PDB file of C-alpha atoms in Angstrom:
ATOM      1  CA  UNK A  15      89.718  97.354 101.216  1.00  0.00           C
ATOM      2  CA  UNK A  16      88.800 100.750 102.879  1.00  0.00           C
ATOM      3  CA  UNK A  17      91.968 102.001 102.538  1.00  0.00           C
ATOM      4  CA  UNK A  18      90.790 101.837  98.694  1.00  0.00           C
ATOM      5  CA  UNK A  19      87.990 104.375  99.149  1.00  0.00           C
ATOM      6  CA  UNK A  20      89.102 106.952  96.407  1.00  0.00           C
ATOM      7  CA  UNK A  21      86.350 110.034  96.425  1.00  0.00           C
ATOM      8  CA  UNK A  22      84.685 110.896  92.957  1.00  0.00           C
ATOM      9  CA  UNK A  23      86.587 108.333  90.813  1.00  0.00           C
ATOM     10  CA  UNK A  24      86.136 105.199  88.759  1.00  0.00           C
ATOM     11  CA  UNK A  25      87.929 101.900  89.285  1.00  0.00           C
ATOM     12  CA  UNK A  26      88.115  98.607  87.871  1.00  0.00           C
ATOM     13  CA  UNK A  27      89.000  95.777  90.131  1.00  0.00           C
ATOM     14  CA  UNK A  28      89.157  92.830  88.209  1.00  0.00           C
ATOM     15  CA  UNK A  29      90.413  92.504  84.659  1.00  0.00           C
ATOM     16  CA  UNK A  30      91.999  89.511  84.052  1.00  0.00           C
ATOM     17  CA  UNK A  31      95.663  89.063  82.899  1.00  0.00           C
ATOM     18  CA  UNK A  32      96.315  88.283  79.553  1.00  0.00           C
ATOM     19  CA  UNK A  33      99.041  86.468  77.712  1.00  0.00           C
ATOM     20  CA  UNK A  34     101.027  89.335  75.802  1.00  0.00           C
ATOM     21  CA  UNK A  35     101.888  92.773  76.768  1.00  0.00           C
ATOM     22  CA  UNK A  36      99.776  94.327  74.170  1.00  0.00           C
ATOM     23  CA  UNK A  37      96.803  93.077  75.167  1.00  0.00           C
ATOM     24  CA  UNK A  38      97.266  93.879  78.868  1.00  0.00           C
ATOM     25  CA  UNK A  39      98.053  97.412  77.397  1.00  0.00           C
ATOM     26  CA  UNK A  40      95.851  97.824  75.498  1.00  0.00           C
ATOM     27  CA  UNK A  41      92.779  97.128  77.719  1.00  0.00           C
ATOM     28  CA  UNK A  42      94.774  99.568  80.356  1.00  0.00           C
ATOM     29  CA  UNK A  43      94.428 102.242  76.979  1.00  0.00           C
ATOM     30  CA  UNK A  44      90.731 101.710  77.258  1.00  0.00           C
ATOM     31  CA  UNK A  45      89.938 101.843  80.775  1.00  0.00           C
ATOM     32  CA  UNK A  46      92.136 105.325  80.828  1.00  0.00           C
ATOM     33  CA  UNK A  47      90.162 106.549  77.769  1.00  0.00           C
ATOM     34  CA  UNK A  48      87.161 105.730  80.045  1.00  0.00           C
ATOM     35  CA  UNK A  49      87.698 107.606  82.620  1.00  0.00           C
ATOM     36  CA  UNK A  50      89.007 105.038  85.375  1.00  0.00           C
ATOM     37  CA  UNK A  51      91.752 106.223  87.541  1.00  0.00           C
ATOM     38  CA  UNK A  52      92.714 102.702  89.088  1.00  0.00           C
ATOM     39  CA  UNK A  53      92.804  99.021  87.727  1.00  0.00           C
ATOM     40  CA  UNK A  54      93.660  95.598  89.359  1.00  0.00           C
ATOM     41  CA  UNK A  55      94.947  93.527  87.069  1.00  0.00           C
ATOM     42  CA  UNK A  56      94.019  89.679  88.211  1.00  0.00           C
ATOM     43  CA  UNK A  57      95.223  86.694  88.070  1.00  0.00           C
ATOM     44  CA  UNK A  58      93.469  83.818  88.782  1.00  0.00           C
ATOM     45  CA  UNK A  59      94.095  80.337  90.066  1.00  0.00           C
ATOM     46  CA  UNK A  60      91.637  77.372  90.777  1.00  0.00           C
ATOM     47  CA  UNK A  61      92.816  76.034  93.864  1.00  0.00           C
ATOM     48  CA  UNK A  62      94.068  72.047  93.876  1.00  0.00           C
ATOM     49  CA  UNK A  63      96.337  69.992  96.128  1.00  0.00           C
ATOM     50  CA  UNK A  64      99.442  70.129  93.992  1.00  0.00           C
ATOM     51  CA  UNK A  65      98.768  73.348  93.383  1.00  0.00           C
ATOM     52  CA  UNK A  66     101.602  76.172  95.012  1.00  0.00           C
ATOM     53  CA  UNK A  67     100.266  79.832  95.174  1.00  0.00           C
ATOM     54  CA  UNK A  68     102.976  82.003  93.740  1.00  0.00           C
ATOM     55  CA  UNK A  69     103.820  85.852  94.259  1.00  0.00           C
ATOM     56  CA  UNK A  70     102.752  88.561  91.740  1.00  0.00           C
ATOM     57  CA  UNK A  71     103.487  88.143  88.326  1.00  0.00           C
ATOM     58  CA  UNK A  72     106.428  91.432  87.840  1.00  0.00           C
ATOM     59  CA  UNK A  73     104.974  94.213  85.612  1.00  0.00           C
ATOM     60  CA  UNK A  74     107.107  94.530  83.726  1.00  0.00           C
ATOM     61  CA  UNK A  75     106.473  91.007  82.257  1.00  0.00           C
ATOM     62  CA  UNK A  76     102.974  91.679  81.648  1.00  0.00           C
ATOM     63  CA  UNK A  77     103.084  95.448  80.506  1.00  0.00           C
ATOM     64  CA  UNK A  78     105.226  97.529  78.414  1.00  0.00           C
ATOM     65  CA  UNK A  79     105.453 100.236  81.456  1.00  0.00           C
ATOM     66  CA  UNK A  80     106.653 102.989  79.000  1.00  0.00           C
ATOM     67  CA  UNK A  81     103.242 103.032  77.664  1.00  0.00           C
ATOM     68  CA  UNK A  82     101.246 103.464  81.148  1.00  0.00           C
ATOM     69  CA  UNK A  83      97.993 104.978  80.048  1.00  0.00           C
ATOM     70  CA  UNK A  84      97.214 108.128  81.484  1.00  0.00           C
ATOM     71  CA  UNK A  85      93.514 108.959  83.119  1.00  0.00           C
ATOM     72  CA  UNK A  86      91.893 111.866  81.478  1.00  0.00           C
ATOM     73  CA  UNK A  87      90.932 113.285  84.222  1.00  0.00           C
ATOM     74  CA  UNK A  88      93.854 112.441  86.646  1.00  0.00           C
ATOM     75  CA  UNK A  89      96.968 111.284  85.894  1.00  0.00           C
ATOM     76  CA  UNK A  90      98.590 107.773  85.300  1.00  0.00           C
ATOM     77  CA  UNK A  91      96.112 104.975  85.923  1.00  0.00           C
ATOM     78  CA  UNK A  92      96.867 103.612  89.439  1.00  0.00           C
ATOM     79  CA  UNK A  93      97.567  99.746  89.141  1.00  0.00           C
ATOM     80  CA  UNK A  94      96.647  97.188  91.674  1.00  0.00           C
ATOM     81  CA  UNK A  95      97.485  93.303  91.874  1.00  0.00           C
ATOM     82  CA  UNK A  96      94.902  90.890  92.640  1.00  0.00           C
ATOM     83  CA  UNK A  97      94.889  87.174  93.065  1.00  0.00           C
ATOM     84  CA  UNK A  98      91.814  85.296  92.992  1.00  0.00           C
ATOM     85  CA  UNK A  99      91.579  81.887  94.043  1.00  0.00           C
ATOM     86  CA  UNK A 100      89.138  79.376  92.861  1.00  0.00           C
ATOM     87  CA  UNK A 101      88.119  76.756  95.195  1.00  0.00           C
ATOM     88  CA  UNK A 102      85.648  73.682  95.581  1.00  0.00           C
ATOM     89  CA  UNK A 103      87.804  71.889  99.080  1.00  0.00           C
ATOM     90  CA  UNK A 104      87.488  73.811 101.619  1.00  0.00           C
ATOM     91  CA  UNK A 105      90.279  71.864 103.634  1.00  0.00           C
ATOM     92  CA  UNK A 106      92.627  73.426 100.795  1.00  0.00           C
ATOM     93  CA  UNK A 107      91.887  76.585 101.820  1.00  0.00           C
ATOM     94  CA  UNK A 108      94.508  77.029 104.321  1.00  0.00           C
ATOM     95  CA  UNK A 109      96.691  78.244 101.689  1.00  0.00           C
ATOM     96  CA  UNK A 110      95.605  81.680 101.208  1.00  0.00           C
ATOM     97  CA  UNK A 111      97.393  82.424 104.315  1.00  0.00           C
ATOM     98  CA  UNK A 112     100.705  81.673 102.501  1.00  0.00           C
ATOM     99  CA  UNK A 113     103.453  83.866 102.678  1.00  0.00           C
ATOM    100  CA  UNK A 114     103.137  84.414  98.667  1.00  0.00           C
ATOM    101  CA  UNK A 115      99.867  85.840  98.648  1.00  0.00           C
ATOM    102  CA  UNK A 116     101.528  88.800 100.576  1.00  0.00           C
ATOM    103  CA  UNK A 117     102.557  90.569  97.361  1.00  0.00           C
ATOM    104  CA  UNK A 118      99.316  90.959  96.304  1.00  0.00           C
ATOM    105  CA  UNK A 119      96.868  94.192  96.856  1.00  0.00           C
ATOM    106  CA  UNK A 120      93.526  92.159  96.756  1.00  0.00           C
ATOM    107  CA  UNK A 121      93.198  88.679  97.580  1.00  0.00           C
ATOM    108  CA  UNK A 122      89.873  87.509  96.494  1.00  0.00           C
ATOM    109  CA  UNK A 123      88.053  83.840  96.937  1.00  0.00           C
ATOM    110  CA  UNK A 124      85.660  82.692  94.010  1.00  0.00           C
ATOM    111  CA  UNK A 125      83.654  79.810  96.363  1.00  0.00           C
ATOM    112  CA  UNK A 126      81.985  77.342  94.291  1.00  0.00           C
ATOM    113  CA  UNK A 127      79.742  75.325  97.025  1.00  0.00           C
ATOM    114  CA  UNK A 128      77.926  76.070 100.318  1.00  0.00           C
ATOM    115  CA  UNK A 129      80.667  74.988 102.323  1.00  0.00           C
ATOM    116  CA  UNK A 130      83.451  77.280 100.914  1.00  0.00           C
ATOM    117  CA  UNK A 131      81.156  80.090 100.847  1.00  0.00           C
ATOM    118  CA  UNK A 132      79.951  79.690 104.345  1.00  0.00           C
ATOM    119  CA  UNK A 133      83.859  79.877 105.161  1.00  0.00           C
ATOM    120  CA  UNK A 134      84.593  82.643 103.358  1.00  0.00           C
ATOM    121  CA  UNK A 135      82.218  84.716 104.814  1.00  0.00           C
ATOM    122  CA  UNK A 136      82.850  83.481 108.182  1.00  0.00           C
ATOM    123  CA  UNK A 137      86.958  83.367 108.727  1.00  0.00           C
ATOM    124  CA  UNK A 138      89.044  83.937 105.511  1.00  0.00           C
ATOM    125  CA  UNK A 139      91.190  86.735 105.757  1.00  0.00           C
ATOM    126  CA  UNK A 140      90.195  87.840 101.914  1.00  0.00           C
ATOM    127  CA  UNK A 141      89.083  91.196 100.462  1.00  0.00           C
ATOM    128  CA  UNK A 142      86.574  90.061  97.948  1.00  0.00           C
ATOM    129  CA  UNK A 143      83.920  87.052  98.223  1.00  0.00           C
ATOM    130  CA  UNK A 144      83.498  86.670  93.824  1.00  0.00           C
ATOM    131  CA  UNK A 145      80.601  84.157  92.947  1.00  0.00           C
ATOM    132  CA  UNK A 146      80.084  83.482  89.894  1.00  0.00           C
ATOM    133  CA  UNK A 147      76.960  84.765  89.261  1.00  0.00           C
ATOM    134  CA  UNK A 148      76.768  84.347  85.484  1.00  0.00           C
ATOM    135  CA  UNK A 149      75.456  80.596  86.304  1.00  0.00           C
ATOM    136  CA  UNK A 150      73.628  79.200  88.400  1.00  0.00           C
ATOM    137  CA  UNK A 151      74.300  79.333  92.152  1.00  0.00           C
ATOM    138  CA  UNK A 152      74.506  76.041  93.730  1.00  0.00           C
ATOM    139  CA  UNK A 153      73.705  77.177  96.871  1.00  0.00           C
ATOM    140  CA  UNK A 154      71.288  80.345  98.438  1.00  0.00           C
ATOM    141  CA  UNK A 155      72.555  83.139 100.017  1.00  0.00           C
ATOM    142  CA  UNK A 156      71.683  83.717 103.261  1.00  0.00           C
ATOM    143  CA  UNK A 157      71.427  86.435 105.224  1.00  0.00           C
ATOM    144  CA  UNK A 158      72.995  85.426 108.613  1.00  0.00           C
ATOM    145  CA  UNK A 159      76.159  84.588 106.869  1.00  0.00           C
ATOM    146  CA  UNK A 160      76.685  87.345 104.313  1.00  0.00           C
ATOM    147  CA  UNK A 161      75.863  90.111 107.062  1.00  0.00           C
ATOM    148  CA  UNK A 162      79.014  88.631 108.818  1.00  0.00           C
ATOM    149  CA  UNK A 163      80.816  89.223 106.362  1.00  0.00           C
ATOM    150  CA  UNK A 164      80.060  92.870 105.793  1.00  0.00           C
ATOM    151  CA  UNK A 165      80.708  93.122 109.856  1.00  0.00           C
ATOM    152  CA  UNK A 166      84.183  91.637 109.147  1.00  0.00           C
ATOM    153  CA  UNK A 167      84.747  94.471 106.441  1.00  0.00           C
ATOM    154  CA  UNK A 168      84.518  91.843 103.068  1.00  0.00           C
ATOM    155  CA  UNK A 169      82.521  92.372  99.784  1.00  0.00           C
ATOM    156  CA  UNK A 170      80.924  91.152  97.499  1.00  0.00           C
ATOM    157  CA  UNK A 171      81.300  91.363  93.546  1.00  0.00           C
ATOM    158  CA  UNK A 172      79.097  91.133  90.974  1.00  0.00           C
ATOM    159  CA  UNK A 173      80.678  91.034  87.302  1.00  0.00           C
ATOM    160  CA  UNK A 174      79.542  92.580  83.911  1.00  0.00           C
ATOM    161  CA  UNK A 175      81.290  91.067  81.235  1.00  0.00           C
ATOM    162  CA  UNK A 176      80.206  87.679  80.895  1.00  0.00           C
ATOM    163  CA  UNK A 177      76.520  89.343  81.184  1.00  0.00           C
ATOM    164  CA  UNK A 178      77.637  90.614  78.048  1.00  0.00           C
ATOM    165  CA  UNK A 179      78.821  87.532  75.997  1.00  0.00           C
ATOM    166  CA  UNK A 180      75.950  85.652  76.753  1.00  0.00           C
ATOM    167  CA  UNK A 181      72.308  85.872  76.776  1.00  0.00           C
ATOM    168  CA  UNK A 182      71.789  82.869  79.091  1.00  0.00           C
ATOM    169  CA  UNK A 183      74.605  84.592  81.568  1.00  0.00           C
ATOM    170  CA  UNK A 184      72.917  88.060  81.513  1.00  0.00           C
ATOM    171  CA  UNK A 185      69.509  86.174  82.736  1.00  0.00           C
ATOM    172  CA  UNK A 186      71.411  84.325  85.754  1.00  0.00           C
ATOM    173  CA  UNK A 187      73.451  87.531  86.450  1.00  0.00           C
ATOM    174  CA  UNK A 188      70.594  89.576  86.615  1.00  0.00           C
ATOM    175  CA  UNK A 189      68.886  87.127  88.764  1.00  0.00           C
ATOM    176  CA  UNK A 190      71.506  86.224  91.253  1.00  0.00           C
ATOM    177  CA  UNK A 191      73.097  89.717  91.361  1.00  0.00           C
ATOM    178  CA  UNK A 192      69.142  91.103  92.661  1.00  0.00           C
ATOM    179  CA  UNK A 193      68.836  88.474  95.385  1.00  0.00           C
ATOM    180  CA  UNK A 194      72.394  89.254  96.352  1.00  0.00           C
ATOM    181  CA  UNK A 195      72.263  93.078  97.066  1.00  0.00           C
ATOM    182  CA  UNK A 196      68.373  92.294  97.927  1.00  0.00           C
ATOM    183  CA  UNK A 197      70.036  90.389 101.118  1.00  0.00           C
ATOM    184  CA  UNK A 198      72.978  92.656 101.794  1.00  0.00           C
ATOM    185  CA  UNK A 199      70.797  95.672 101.377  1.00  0.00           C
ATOM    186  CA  UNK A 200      73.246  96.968  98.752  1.00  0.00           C
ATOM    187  CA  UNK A 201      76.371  97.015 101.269  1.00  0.00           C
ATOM    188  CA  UNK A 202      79.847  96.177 100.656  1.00  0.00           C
ATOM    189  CA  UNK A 203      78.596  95.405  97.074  1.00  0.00           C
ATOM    190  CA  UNK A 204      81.146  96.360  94.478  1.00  0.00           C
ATOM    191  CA  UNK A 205      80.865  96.027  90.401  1.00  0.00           C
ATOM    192  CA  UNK A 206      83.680  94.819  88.049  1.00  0.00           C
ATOM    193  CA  UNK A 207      84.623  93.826  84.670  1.00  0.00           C
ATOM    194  CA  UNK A 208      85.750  90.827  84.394  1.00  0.00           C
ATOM    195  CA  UNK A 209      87.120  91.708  80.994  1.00  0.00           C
ATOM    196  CA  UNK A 210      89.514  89.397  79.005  1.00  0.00           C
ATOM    197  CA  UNK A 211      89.857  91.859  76.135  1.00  0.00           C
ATOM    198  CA  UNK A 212      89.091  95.491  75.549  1.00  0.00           C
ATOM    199  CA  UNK A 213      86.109  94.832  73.935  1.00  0.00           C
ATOM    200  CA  UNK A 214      84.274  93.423  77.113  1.00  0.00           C
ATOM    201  CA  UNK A 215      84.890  96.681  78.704  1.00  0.00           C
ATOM    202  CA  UNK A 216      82.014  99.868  79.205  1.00  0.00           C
ATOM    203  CA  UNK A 217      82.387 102.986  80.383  1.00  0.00           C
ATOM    204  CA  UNK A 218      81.286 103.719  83.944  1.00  0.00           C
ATOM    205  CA  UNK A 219      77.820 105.719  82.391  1.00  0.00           C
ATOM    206  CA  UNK A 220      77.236 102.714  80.137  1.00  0.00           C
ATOM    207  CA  UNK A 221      77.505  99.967  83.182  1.00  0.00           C
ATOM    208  CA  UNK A 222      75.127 101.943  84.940  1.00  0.00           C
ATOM    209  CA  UNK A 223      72.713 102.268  81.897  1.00  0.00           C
ATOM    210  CA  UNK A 224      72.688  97.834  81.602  1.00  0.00           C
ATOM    211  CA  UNK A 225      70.565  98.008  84.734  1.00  0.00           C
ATOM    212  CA  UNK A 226      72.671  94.825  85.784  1.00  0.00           C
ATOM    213  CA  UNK A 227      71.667  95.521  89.150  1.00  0.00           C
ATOM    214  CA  UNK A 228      68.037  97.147  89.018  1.00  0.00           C
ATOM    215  CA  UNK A 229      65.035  95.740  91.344  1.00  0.00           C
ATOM    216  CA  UNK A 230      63.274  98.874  90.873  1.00  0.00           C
ATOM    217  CA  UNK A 231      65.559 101.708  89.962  1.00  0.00           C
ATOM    218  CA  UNK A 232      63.576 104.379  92.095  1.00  0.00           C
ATOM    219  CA  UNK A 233      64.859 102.118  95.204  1.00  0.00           C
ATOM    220  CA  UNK A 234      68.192 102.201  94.684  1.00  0.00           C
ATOM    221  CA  UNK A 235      71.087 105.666  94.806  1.00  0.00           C
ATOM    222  CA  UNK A 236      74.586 106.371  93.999  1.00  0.00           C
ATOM    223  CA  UNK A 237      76.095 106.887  97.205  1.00  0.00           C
ATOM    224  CA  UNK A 238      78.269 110.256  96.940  1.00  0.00           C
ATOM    225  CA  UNK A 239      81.595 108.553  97.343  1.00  0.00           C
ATOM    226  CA  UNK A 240      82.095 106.497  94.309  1.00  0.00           C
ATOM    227  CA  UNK A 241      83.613 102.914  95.568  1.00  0.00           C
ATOM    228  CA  UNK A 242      86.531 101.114  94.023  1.00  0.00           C
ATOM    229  CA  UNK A 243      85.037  98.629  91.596  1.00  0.00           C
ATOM    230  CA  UNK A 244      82.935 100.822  90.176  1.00  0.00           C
ATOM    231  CA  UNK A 245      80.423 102.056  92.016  1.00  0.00           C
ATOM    232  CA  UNK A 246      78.408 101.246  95.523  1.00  0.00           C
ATOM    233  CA  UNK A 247      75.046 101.091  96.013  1.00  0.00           C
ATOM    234  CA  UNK A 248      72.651 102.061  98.976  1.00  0.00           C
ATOM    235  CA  UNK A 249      69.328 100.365  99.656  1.00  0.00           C
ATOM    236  CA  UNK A 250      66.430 103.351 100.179  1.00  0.00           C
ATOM    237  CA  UNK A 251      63.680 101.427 100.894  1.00  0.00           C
TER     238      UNK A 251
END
């Protein structure tokens, strides 16, 4: 994902696919209107043993390409294709290294227990490690294995949206998102949507302002470079 480093600009990394091109369009309208210069549009797939990972989804059968929206500030919005992969087994998770995942610009794992999180961090050749931190965690984070993965160049993702929907998600996201960047020291952390419609979606100034990820907001700075997913964080302790 360094390669994704894009100085002074906003990006959204994960908004989920939706069924009809207007509504893929139409939360691409949004996110242009917003101010965010790239979007990866994601698909996502719980991982099962009859279950075949397939190549990207064509644009052209999810968007009506004529209508592109264009970034106010510069240019077309830049669109990237993401695959998460939900699993529980890790002994199914030799198949992200099939050939199909290839296609994709971000491969991302969304590990539900211990085990498949300890792997994740450890050996999967992923982009993104995606808890879902709108519930609760079934396992702790610790620090031994999620500073190996920063070594190996992965990150982590913490996601707004469902903090939005629900009062009982905001409390666990708020919760598990601190003790998260508390143990990576605000590294390799990156902030997403999540969105499955336009109305999930904020502004870059507004998902600052819902303090999502605030221990004590005098111990925490925008670094200078903005990072793909929204923003990154540095811990100034």
């Amino acid at each position: 994902m360094d390669d994704l480093y894009v100085k002074n600009s906003f990006c959204d990394l994960n908004v989920v696919i939706q069924e009809g091109k207007k509504a893929n369009n139409d939360m691409l309208q949004m996110l242009g209107d917003y101010g965010y210069e790239t979007v990866a549009l994601n698909q996502e797939v719980t991982l099962a043993k009859k279950i075949q990972l397939k190549p990207p989804i064509l644009l052209e059968s999810l968007l009506d390409v004529d209508r592109i929206p264009v970034c106010k500030r510069r240019g077309p919005l830049k669109i990237l294709r993401r695959l998460t992969v939900i699993v529980d087994d890790a002994s199914l998770l030799h198949a992200l290294s099939s050939p199909s995942v290839e296609g994709y610009d971000l491969l991302a794992v969304r590990p539900t227990n211990e085990k498949t999180f300890q792997i994740a961090c450890s050996t999967l050749s992923v982009d993104i490690v995606s808890v879902d931190l709108s519930e609760r965690v079934p396992f702790s984070f610790k620090r031994a294995q999620i500073g190996q993965a920063i070594e190996r160049g992965l990150c982590f993702e913490v996601c707004y949206s469902p903090a939005i929907r629900d009062s009982t998600a905001r409390r666990n996201t708020l919760a598990n998102a601190m003790e998260l960047i508390k143990i990576a020291k605000g590294k390799r952390i990156i902030v997403s949507s999540q969105a499955e419609k336009a109305f999930d979606l904020r502004a870059p100034a507004d998902v600052t302002n819902l303090h999502l990820l605030t221990i004590r907001a005098d111990r925490w700075i925008q670094e200078g470079w903005k990072r793909v997913g929204l923003t990154a964080w540095t811990w100034t302790s």
